[in-house]
Amino acid sequence: MGIGAAVLLDAAEHRTKFMNWDPAASRYGLVSGRRNRLPRGITRRLERRNLMNCTMNSLARSASSLLLATAISLATTAIAHADVTLTAMFPFTKVDPDYARLQETYERFHAANPDITINFDYLDHDAYHNKMQALAISGNLPDILTLWPGKRTGYLTGRGYAKDLRDLIKRDGVDKLLRPVSTQAQAATGEVYEIGVPFVNFTNVVYVNRRLLNEVKLDYPKTLGEMIGQSKAIRAAGYRPAVFGDQSSWVLQSCLLSVMVGRMGTPEWFANVLKGADGAAFTDAPFVGALKKIREMVDAGFIDPSEPSTTREQALSAFVSGRSVYFIGGIWEVVNLTSALPPEMKADVEIRSLPEIEGAALANSDSSSGQPSTGFGMSAKLDDEKSEAAWKWIKFNLDPSNKDIDVKYGMLPIYAQDVGVGDMLSDPLAKKSYAFSSSIVHVLPVLDDRLDAEGVMQVVNAGLQELVLGSVTPEELAAKYEAWVAANDSNRKTK
């Protein structure tokens, strides 16, 4: 257990001595209004004084850890504000698993912070975005916002409706608790608008059927060239080398092309090509080279020409039934595989990153494409008191002390240091999933997360299917996309 976790648990245990816990008595199963017999004001002062004593004693026992600064900040902030009521809106309904996770998190938050009340509202995904746009225009946004790190909630983050969190992050040392990807810039000028549970949705994960690989006397390749070269032997044994399930036309882009572009170009090149700066264009070697590699995979038989008509369900079925050696998709497939694979087969499945790409700017294989999960931000209009209360809620959601709730509901958070998440896992695939996520050093951009969806969908996604079918060349597809981006993409218009 990290120091921050120990401090907060000590504080929570201490606080329960002053409360009568009655989950059924409140709207959300929260702390009831019944407390001890002392007057309310005296009770609160005693709680705060003892909370501070408890916290400082814990800190004195546990010095010089990276989490120490964050623990101090969390404790200090907890005693800094008076009763506050906040509003929040979430993009899911009460039948969504995220609802149960949210309720359990709020129960614990409110128990530790009885002077902060949050009134929740829920809408399904599309209705959430429609209503948030209307509320922003009318000046009635909720205090706490659910935001995406990419462009999905750009109608809020790009128009001044969401607060830039950088000063709070720096003030409380939150960036030292998390990996850089969780606090990376979410706007061209460096703003950070949201932070959530430090969980990355990796879009390039190679699931390996080790039993089949052993059967054809192969090992997991060190380079992409070796992987492509395995195609002949795998097909000769009667198996399909890999399945993707690209019928919906986004999989090859999100789960293969993005990581290849990210590795073949430097971060500086990608930043420039977004803005069209320094002459960078999608007709450059990193993008064209990645497309050529995909065409090479088709020519070698690694990618089957039937991919554009293969559904994700068919791809999953081919892997689970032992008809394909590799299954390439996102980290979210762990959930599907956990329920679909027979217990005896889970031990045969490995979770790997794409092998090294020969000649790539990012030479090693310790990278994957991905994006941080959605998280919480706050309205730019909040006064100081509400801002501190909302920030308290945001920090509570990413605090390692609450990782047990995340793990319970299937999220495996990754911190700058090991906080013991792996020790809480028993399912073999969950353990492998966490080991994979922990091993990734570089999180590379996903094209449809960083560029306008219309261009990616209409040109890149459709073009990749044409590339697989042989009706377009890598150079033609690259030129077509560069033309679309230059004329339409919002990144080029904001340079």
Coordinates of C-alpha atoms in Angstrom, one line a residue:
M1 CA 0.0 0.0 0.0
G2 CA 1.4 3.4 -0.9
I3 CA 1.8 6.2 1.6
G4 CA -1.1 8.2 0.1
A5 CA -3.4 5.2 0.5
A6 CA -2.3 4.6 4.1
V7 CA -2.9 8.2 5.0
L8 CA -6.4 8.3 3.5
L9 CA -7.4 5.0 5.0
D10 CA -6.3 6.2 8.4
A11 CA -8.3 9.3 8.0
A12 CA -11.4 7.4 6.8
E13 CA -11.2 5.0 9.7
H14 CA -10.9 7.8 12.1
R15 CA -13.8 9.7 10.6
T16 CA -16.2 6.8 11.0
K17 CA -15.8 7.0 14.8
F18 CA -17.9 10.2 14.6
M19 CA -20.6 9.0 12.3
N20 CA -23.7 6.8 12.3
W21 CA -23.5 5.0 9.0
D22 CA -27.0 4.4 7.5
P23 CA -26.6 3.8 3.7
A24 CA -30.4 3.2 3.2
A25 CA -31.4 6.4 4.7
S26 CA -30.2 8.8 2.1
R27 CA -31.0 9.2 -1.6
Y28 CA -27.8 7.7 -2.9
G29 CA -27.1 5.4 0.1
L30 CA -25.0 8.1 1.8
V31 CA -24.2 9.1 5.3
S32 CA -27.4 10.0 7.1
G33 CA -28.0 13.3 8.9
R34 CA -27.6 11.4 12.2
R35 CA -24.2 12.1 13.8
N36 CA -23.0 12.1 17.4
R37 CA -24.8 13.9 20.2
L38 CA -22.7 17.0 20.1
P39 CA -23.9 20.2 18.3
R40 CA -23.2 20.1 14.6
G41 CA -20.6 22.9 14.6
I42 CA -18.6 21.4 17.5
T43 CA -18.8 17.9 15.9
R44 CA -17.4 19.2 12.7
R45 CA -14.6 21.1 14.4
L46 CA -13.7 17.9 16.4
E47 CA -13.8 15.9 13.2
R48 CA -11.5 18.3 11.4
R49 CA -9.1 18.6 14.3
N50 CA -8.8 14.9 14.7
L51 CA -8.6 14.3 11.0
M52 CA -5.7 16.7 10.9
N53 CA -4.0 15.0 13.9
C54 CA -4.6 11.6 12.4
T55 CA -3.3 12.7 9.0
M56 CA -0.2 14.5 10.3
N57 CA 0.6 11.5 12.5
S58 CA 0.4 9.2 9.5
L59 CA 2.5 11.6 7.4
A60 CA 5.1 11.7 10.2
R61 CA 5.3 7.9 10.1
S62 CA 5.7 7.9 6.3
A63 CA 8.2 10.3 4.9
S64 CA 9.9 10.9 1.6
S65 CA 7.6 9.1 -0.8
L66 CA 6.5 10.4 -4.2
L67 CA 2.9 10.1 -3.0
L68 CA 3.6 12.2 0.1
A69 CA 3.1 15.5 -1.5
T70 CA -0.2 14.4 -2.9
A71 CA -1.3 13.0 0.4
I72 CA -0.5 16.3 2.1
S73 CA -2.5 18.2 -0.5
L74 CA -5.5 15.9 -0.3
A75 CA -5.6 16.2 3.5
T76 CA -5.1 20.0 3.5
T77 CA -7.8 20.5 0.9
A78 CA -10.2 18.3 2.9
I79 CA -10.3 20.8 5.8
A80 CA -10.2 24.0 3.7
H81 CA -13.8 24.6 2.7
A82 CA -17.3 24.9 4.2
D83 CA -20.5 23.1 3.2
V84 CA -20.8 23.0 -0.6
T85 CA -23.4 21.6 -2.9
L86 CA -22.4 20.8 -6.5
T87 CA -24.2 19.6 -9.6
A88 CA -22.9 17.0 -12.0
M89 CA -24.1 15.3 -15.1
F90 CA -22.9 11.9 -16.5
P91 CA -23.1 10.3 -20.0
F92 CA -24.7 7.0 -18.9
T93 CA -27.9 5.8 -17.3
K94 CA -28.6 3.9 -14.1
V95 CA -28.5 0.5 -16.0
D96 CA -24.8 1.1 -17.0
P97 CA -22.1 -0.5 -14.9
D98 CA -20.5 2.9 -14.5
Y99 CA -23.5 3.9 -12.5
A100 CA -22.8 1.4 -9.7
R101 CA -19.1 2.3 -9.7
L102 CA -20.0 6.0 -9.4
Q103 CA -22.4 5.4 -6.5
E104 CA -19.9 3.4 -4.6
T105 CA -17.2 6.0 -5.2
Y106 CA -19.5 8.8 -4.0
E107 CA -20.5 6.9 -0.9
R108 CA -16.9 6.8 0.1
F109 CA -16.2 10.4 -1.0
H110 CA -19.2 11.7 1.0
A111 CA -18.2 9.7 4.1
A112 CA -14.8 11.3 4.0
N113 CA -16.2 14.7 3.0
P114 CA -19.6 15.2 4.6
D115 CA -19.5 18.9 3.9
I116 CA -19.6 18.3 0.1
T117 CA -22.8 17.2 -1.5
I118 CA -23.1 16.3 -5.2
N119 CA -26.5 16.2 -6.9
F120 CA -26.2 13.8 -9.9
D121 CA -28.1 13.7 -13.2
Y122 CA -27.8 11.0 -15.9
L123 CA -28.4 10.9 -19.6
D124 CA -27.5 8.3 -22.3
H125 CA -24.4 9.1 -24.4
D126 CA -26.0 11.1 -27.3
A127 CA -28.5 12.9 -25.1
Y128 CA -25.7 13.9 -22.8
H129 CA -23.8 15.7 -25.6
N130 CA -26.9 17.3 -26.9
K131 CA -27.9 18.7 -23.5
M132 CA -24.5 19.8 -22.6
Q133 CA -24.2 21.9 -25.7
A134 CA -27.6 23.5 -25.0
L135 CA -26.6 24.1 -21.3
A136 CA -23.3 25.7 -22.4
I137 CA -25.0 28.1 -24.7
S138 CA -27.6 29.0 -22.1
G139 CA -25.0 29.5 -19.3
N140 CA -26.4 26.7 -17.2
L141 CA -23.7 24.0 -17.2
P142 CA -23.4 21.7 -14.2
D143 CA -20.5 22.3 -11.9
I144 CA -18.8 19.0 -12.6
L145 CA -18.4 18.0 -16.2
T146 CA -17.7 14.6 -17.8
L147 CA -15.1 15.3 -20.5
W148 CA -13.2 13.4 -23.2
P149 CA -9.4 14.0 -23.5
G150 CA -9.8 14.3 -27.3
K151 CA -12.2 16.1 -29.6
R152 CA -15.5 14.6 -28.4
T153 CA -16.3 17.4 -26.0
G154 CA -14.4 20.1 -27.9
Y155 CA -17.7 22.0 -27.9
L156 CA -16.9 22.7 -24.2
T157 CA -13.2 22.7 -23.9
G158 CA -12.5 24.6 -27.1
R159 CA -15.0 27.4 -26.3
G160 CA -14.0 28.4 -22.8
Y161 CA -16.7 26.6 -20.9
A162 CA -14.3 24.2 -19.0
K163 CA -11.7 25.3 -16.5
D164 CA -8.0 24.6 -17.2
L165 CA -6.8 22.4 -14.4
R166 CA -3.0 22.9 -14.9
D167 CA -2.6 25.2 -11.9
L168 CA -4.4 22.9 -9.6
I169 CA -2.5 19.9 -10.9
K170 CA 0.8 21.6 -10.3
R171 CA -0.2 23.1 -6.9
D172 CA -1.1 19.7 -5.5
G173 CA 1.5 17.6 -7.2
V174 CA -1.0 15.4 -9.0
D175 CA 1.2 15.0 -12.0
K176 CA 3.8 13.2 -9.8
L177 CA 1.2 10.6 -8.9
L178 CA 0.2 9.8 -12.5
R179 CA 2.0 8.8 -15.6
P180 CA 2.5 11.6 -18.1
V181 CA -0.2 10.5 -20.5
S182 CA -2.9 11.3 -17.8
T183 CA -1.9 14.9 -17.6
Q184 CA -0.8 15.5 -21.2
A185 CA -2.0 18.6 -23.0
Q186 CA -5.6 18.4 -24.3
A187 CA -5.4 21.5 -26.4
A188 CA -2.8 23.0 -28.8
T189 CA -1.8 25.6 -26.2
G190 CA -1.3 23.0 -23.4
E191 CA -4.5 23.2 -21.4
V192 CA -5.7 20.2 -19.4
Y193 CA -9.4 20.1 -18.9
E194 CA -10.1 16.6 -17.5
I195 CA -8.6 13.9 -15.4
G196 CA -10.2 10.6 -14.6
V197 CA -9.3 7.2 -13.2
P198 CA -5.7 6.7 -14.6
F199 CA -6.8 4.1 -17.1
V200 CA -5.7 4.1 -20.7
N201 CA -7.8 2.6 -23.5
F202 CA -5.0 1.0 -25.5
T203 CA -6.2 0.5 -29.1
N204 CA -3.3 -1.8 -30.3
V205 CA -3.1 -5.1 -28.4
V206 CA -1.9 -8.4 -29.9
Y207 CA -3.7 -11.4 -28.4
V208 CA -1.7 -14.5 -29.0
N209 CA -2.8 -18.2 -29.0
R210 CA 0.3 -19.7 -27.6
R211 CA -0.8 -23.2 -28.1
L212 CA -1.2 -22.7 -31.9
L213 CA 2.0 -20.8 -32.1
N214 CA 3.8 -23.7 -30.4
E215 CA 2.0 -26.2 -32.7
V216 CA 3.5 -24.5 -35.8
K217 CA 6.9 -24.3 -34.0
L218 CA 7.0 -20.5 -34.0
D219 CA 7.7 -18.0 -31.3
Y220 CA 6.3 -14.5 -30.8
P221 CA 8.3 -12.4 -33.3
K222 CA 10.7 -9.6 -32.3
T223 CA 10.0 -7.6 -35.4
L224 CA 7.0 -6.8 -37.6
G225 CA 8.9 -8.3 -40.6
E226 CA 9.2 -11.6 -38.7
M227 CA 5.5 -11.5 -37.8
I228 CA 4.6 -11.0 -41.5
G229 CA 7.0 -13.7 -42.4
Q230 CA 5.1 -16.2 -40.2
S231 CA 2.1 -16.0 -42.4
K232 CA 3.1 -18.8 -44.8
A233 CA 3.8 -21.3 -42.1
I234 CA 0.6 -20.5 -40.2
R235 CA -1.5 -20.8 -43.3
A236 CA 0.2 -24.1 -44.3
A237 CA -0.9 -25.5 -40.9
G238 CA -4.5 -24.6 -41.7
Y239 CA -4.8 -21.5 -39.5
R240 CA -5.5 -17.8 -40.2
P241 CA -2.5 -15.7 -39.1
A242 CA -4.6 -12.8 -37.7
V243 CA -8.1 -11.5 -37.4
F244 CA -9.2 -7.9 -36.8
G245 CA -12.9 -7.7 -37.7
D246 CA -12.9 -4.5 -39.8
Q247 CA -16.4 -4.7 -41.3
S248 CA -17.3 -1.5 -39.2
S249 CA -14.3 0.1 -41.0
W250 CA -12.6 1.7 -37.9
V251 CA -10.6 -1.3 -36.6
L252 CA -7.7 -1.2 -39.0
Q253 CA -7.3 2.5 -38.4
S254 CA -7.7 2.6 -34.7
C255 CA -6.0 -0.8 -33.8
L256 CA -3.2 -1.0 -36.4
L257 CA -2.5 2.1 -38.5
S258 CA -2.4 4.5 -35.5
V259 CA 0.3 2.6 -33.7
M260 CA 2.3 2.2 -36.9
V261 CA 2.1 6.0 -37.7
G262 CA 3.0 6.8 -34.1
R263 CA 6.1 4.7 -34.2
M264 CA 7.3 5.6 -37.7
G265 CA 7.0 9.3 -37.1
T266 CA 8.4 11.3 -34.2
P267 CA 6.1 13.1 -31.7
E268 CA 7.4 16.3 -33.3
W269 CA 6.4 15.2 -36.7
F270 CA 2.9 14.2 -35.5
A271 CA 2.5 17.6 -33.8
N272 CA 3.5 19.3 -37.0
V273 CA 1.3 17.3 -39.3
L274 CA -1.7 18.1 -37.2
K275 CA -1.1 21.8 -37.8
G276 CA 0.5 21.5 -41.2
A277 CA 3.6 23.2 -39.7
D278 CA 7.2 23.0 -41.0
G279 CA 5.9 21.5 -44.3
A280 CA 4.7 18.3 -42.5
A281 CA 1.9 16.4 -44.4
F282 CA 0.3 13.0 -44.5
T283 CA 2.1 12.4 -47.7
D284 CA 5.3 12.2 -45.7
A285 CA 7.2 8.9 -45.1
P286 CA 5.7 8.0 -41.6
F287 CA 2.1 7.9 -42.9
V288 CA 2.8 6.5 -46.4
G289 CA 5.3 4.0 -44.9
A290 CA 2.7 2.7 -42.4
L291 CA 0.2 2.2 -45.2
K292 CA 2.8 0.3 -47.2
K293 CA 3.4 -2.0 -44.2
I294 CA -0.3 -2.7 -44.2
R295 CA -0.3 -3.5 -47.9
E296 CA 2.7 -5.7 -47.3
M297 CA 0.8 -7.6 -44.6
V298 CA -2.0 -8.2 -47.1
D299 CA 0.3 -9.4 -49.8
A300 CA 2.0 -11.8 -47.4
G301 CA -1.4 -13.2 -46.3
F302 CA -1.1 -11.9 -42.7
I303 CA -4.2 -9.7 -43.3
D304 CA -6.9 -11.7 -45.1
P305 CA -8.7 -10.0 -48.0
S306 CA -12.0 -10.8 -46.3
E307 CA -11.2 -8.4 -43.4
P308 CA -13.5 -5.6 -44.8
S309 CA -16.4 -8.0 -44.5
T310 CA -15.4 -9.7 -41.2
T311 CA -17.3 -8.5 -38.1
R312 CA -15.8 -8.1 -34.7
E313 CA -17.9 -11.0 -33.5
Q314 CA -16.6 -13.2 -36.2
A315 CA -13.0 -12.2 -35.5
L316 CA -13.5 -12.9 -31.8
S317 CA -15.1 -16.3 -32.6
A318 CA -12.2 -17.2 -34.9
F319 CA -9.7 -16.6 -32.2
V320 CA -11.7 -18.2 -29.3
S321 CA -12.3 -21.3 -31.4
G322 CA -8.6 -21.7 -32.2
R323 CA -8.8 -20.8 -35.9
S324 CA -6.5 -17.8 -35.7
V325 CA -3.1 -17.4 -34.1
Y326 CA -3.4 -13.7 -33.5
F327 CA -6.3 -11.4 -32.7
I328 CA -5.5 -7.7 -32.9
G329 CA -7.8 -5.2 -31.2
G330 CA -8.0 -2.9 -28.1
I331 CA -7.5 -3.6 -24.4
W332 CA -11.3 -3.7 -24.1
E333 CA -11.3 -7.2 -25.8
V334 CA -10.1 -8.6 -22.5
V335 CA -13.6 -8.4 -21.1
N336 CA -15.0 -10.3 -24.2
L337 CA -12.2 -12.9 -24.0
T338 CA -12.7 -13.4 -20.3
S339 CA -16.3 -14.3 -20.8
A340 CA -15.8 -16.2 -24.1
L341 CA -12.7 -18.3 -23.4
P342 CA -13.0 -21.6 -21.6
P343 CA -10.9 -21.6 -18.4
E344 CA -8.3 -24.0 -19.7
M345 CA -7.6 -21.8 -22.7
K346 CA -7.0 -18.6 -20.7
A347 CA -3.6 -19.9 -19.8
D348 CA -2.7 -20.2 -23.5
V349 CA -3.5 -16.6 -24.3
E350 CA -0.8 -14.0 -24.2
I351 CA -1.3 -10.3 -24.4
R352 CA 1.5 -8.5 -26.3
S353 CA 2.4 -5.2 -27.9
L354 CA 3.1 -5.1 -31.7
P355 CA 6.7 -6.2 -32.4
E356 CA 9.3 -3.6 -33.3
I357 CA 8.9 -2.0 -36.7
E358 CA 12.2 -2.1 -38.6
G359 CA 13.4 1.4 -39.4
A360 CA 10.8 3.2 -37.3
A361 CA 11.7 6.4 -35.4
L362 CA 10.4 4.8 -32.2
A363 CA 12.4 1.6 -32.4
N364 CA 11.3 -0.5 -29.4
S365 CA 8.0 -2.4 -28.9
D366 CA 7.2 -0.8 -25.6
S367 CA 4.5 1.5 -27.1
S368 CA 0.9 1.3 -28.1
S369 CA -1.7 3.7 -29.4
G370 CA -4.3 4.7 -26.9
Q371 CA -6.1 7.5 -25.1
P372 CA -6.8 8.2 -21.4
S373 CA -10.3 7.4 -20.2
T374 CA -12.9 10.0 -19.9
G375 CA -12.7 12.0 -16.7
F376 CA -14.0 14.9 -14.8
G377 CA -13.5 18.6 -15.3
M378 CA -15.4 21.6 -14.0
S379 CA -17.2 24.6 -15.3
A380 CA -15.1 27.6 -15.9
K381 CA -17.6 29.8 -14.0
L382 CA -17.2 28.2 -10.6
D383 CA -16.2 30.4 -7.7
D384 CA -13.2 29.5 -5.5
E385 CA -15.3 27.6 -3.0
K386 CA -17.0 25.4 -5.5
S387 CA -13.9 25.0 -7.5
E388 CA -12.0 23.6 -4.5
A389 CA -14.9 21.2 -3.8
A390 CA -15.1 20.0 -7.4
W391 CA -11.3 19.6 -7.4
K392 CA -11.6 17.5 -4.2
W393 CA -14.0 15.2 -6.1
I394 CA -11.7 14.9 -9.1
K395 CA -8.7 14.0 -7.0
F396 CA -10.7 11.5 -5.0
N397 CA -11.4 9.6 -8.2
L398 CA -7.8 9.2 -9.1
D399 CA -6.5 8.6 -5.6
P400 CA -4.8 5.1 -5.2
S401 CA -6.7 4.6 -1.9
N402 CA -9.9 4.0 -4.0
K403 CA -8.4 1.6 -6.5
D404 CA -10.3 -1.3 -5.0
I405 CA -13.5 0.2 -6.4
D406 CA -12.1 0.6 -9.9
V407 CA -10.8 -2.9 -9.9
K408 CA -14.1 -4.3 -8.6
Y409 CA -15.8 -2.8 -11.7
G410 CA -13.1 -3.9 -14.2
M411 CA -10.9 -0.8 -14.5
L412 CA -7.2 -1.4 -13.9
P413 CA -5.6 2.0 -13.1
I414 CA -2.0 2.6 -13.9
Y415 CA 0.0 5.0 -11.7
A416 CA 3.5 6.4 -11.8
Q417 CA 4.4 3.9 -9.1
D418 CA 3.1 0.4 -8.3
V419 CA 0.2 0.8 -5.8
G420 CA -0.6 -2.9 -5.6
V421 CA -3.3 -3.2 -8.2
G422 CA -1.8 -6.4 -9.6
D423 CA -2.0 -8.0 -6.1
M424 CA -5.8 -7.5 -6.2
L425 CA -6.3 -9.5 -9.4
S426 CA -7.0 -13.3 -9.6
D427 CA -8.3 -13.8 -13.1
P428 CA -5.3 -14.8 -15.4
L429 CA -6.4 -12.6 -18.3
A430 CA -6.9 -9.6 -15.9
K431 CA -3.4 -10.1 -14.6
K432 CA -2.0 -10.2 -18.1
S433 CA -4.0 -7.2 -19.1
Y434 CA -2.6 -5.2 -16.2
A435 CA 1.0 -6.4 -16.9
F436 CA 0.6 -5.3 -20.5
S437 CA -0.8 -1.8 -19.5
S438 CA 2.0 -1.4 -17.0
S439 CA 4.7 -2.3 -19.5
I440 CA 3.7 0.4 -22.1
V441 CA 6.1 3.3 -21.8
H442 CA 4.9 5.4 -24.8
V443 CA 1.2 6.0 -25.4
L444 CA 0.8 7.0 -29.1
P445 CA -2.0 9.1 -30.6
V446 CA -5.1 7.4 -32.1
L447 CA -5.9 9.1 -35.4
D448 CA -9.7 9.3 -34.9
D449 CA -9.0 10.8 -31.4
R450 CA -6.7 13.6 -32.6
L451 CA -8.1 14.4 -36.1
D452 CA -11.6 15.3 -37.2
A453 CA -13.8 12.3 -37.3
E454 CA -15.4 13.1 -40.6
G455 CA -12.0 12.9 -42.5
V456 CA -10.8 9.8 -40.7
M457 CA -14.1 8.0 -41.3
Q458 CA -14.7 9.0 -44.9
V459 CA -11.1 8.9 -46.2
V460 CA -8.8 6.9 -43.9
N461 CA -11.2 4.2 -42.7
A462 CA -12.8 3.6 -46.1
G463 CA -9.4 3.9 -47.8
L464 CA -7.9 1.2 -45.6
Q465 CA -10.6 -1.2 -46.8
E466 CA -9.8 -0.2 -50.4
L467 CA -6.1 -0.7 -49.6
V468 CA -6.8 -4.3 -48.4
L469 CA -8.9 -5.0 -51.5
G470 CA -6.2 -3.5 -53.8
S471 CA -8.2 -0.7 -55.3
V472 CA -6.0 2.1 -54.0
T473 CA -2.3 2.5 -53.4
P474 CA -0.7 3.8 -50.2
E475 CA 0.5 6.9 -52.0
E476 CA -3.0 7.6 -53.4
L477 CA -4.7 7.2 -50.1
A478 CA -2.1 9.4 -48.3
A479 CA -2.6 12.2 -50.9
K480 CA -6.4 12.0 -50.7
Y481 CA -6.3 12.3 -46.9
E482 CA -3.8 15.2 -46.9
A483 CA -6.0 17.0 -49.3
W484 CA -9.0 16.5 -47.0
V485 CA -7.1 17.6 -43.9
A486 CA -5.6 20.7 -45.5
A487 CA -9.1 21.8 -46.7
N488 CA -11.2 20.8 -43.7
D489 CA -9.6 19.6 -40.5
S490 CA -10.0 21.9 -37.5
N491 CA -6.4 21.3 -36.4
R492 CA -5.1 23.0 -39.5
K493 CA -7.5 25.9 -39.0
T494 CA -6.2 26.7 -35.5
K495 CA -2.6 26.9 -36.3

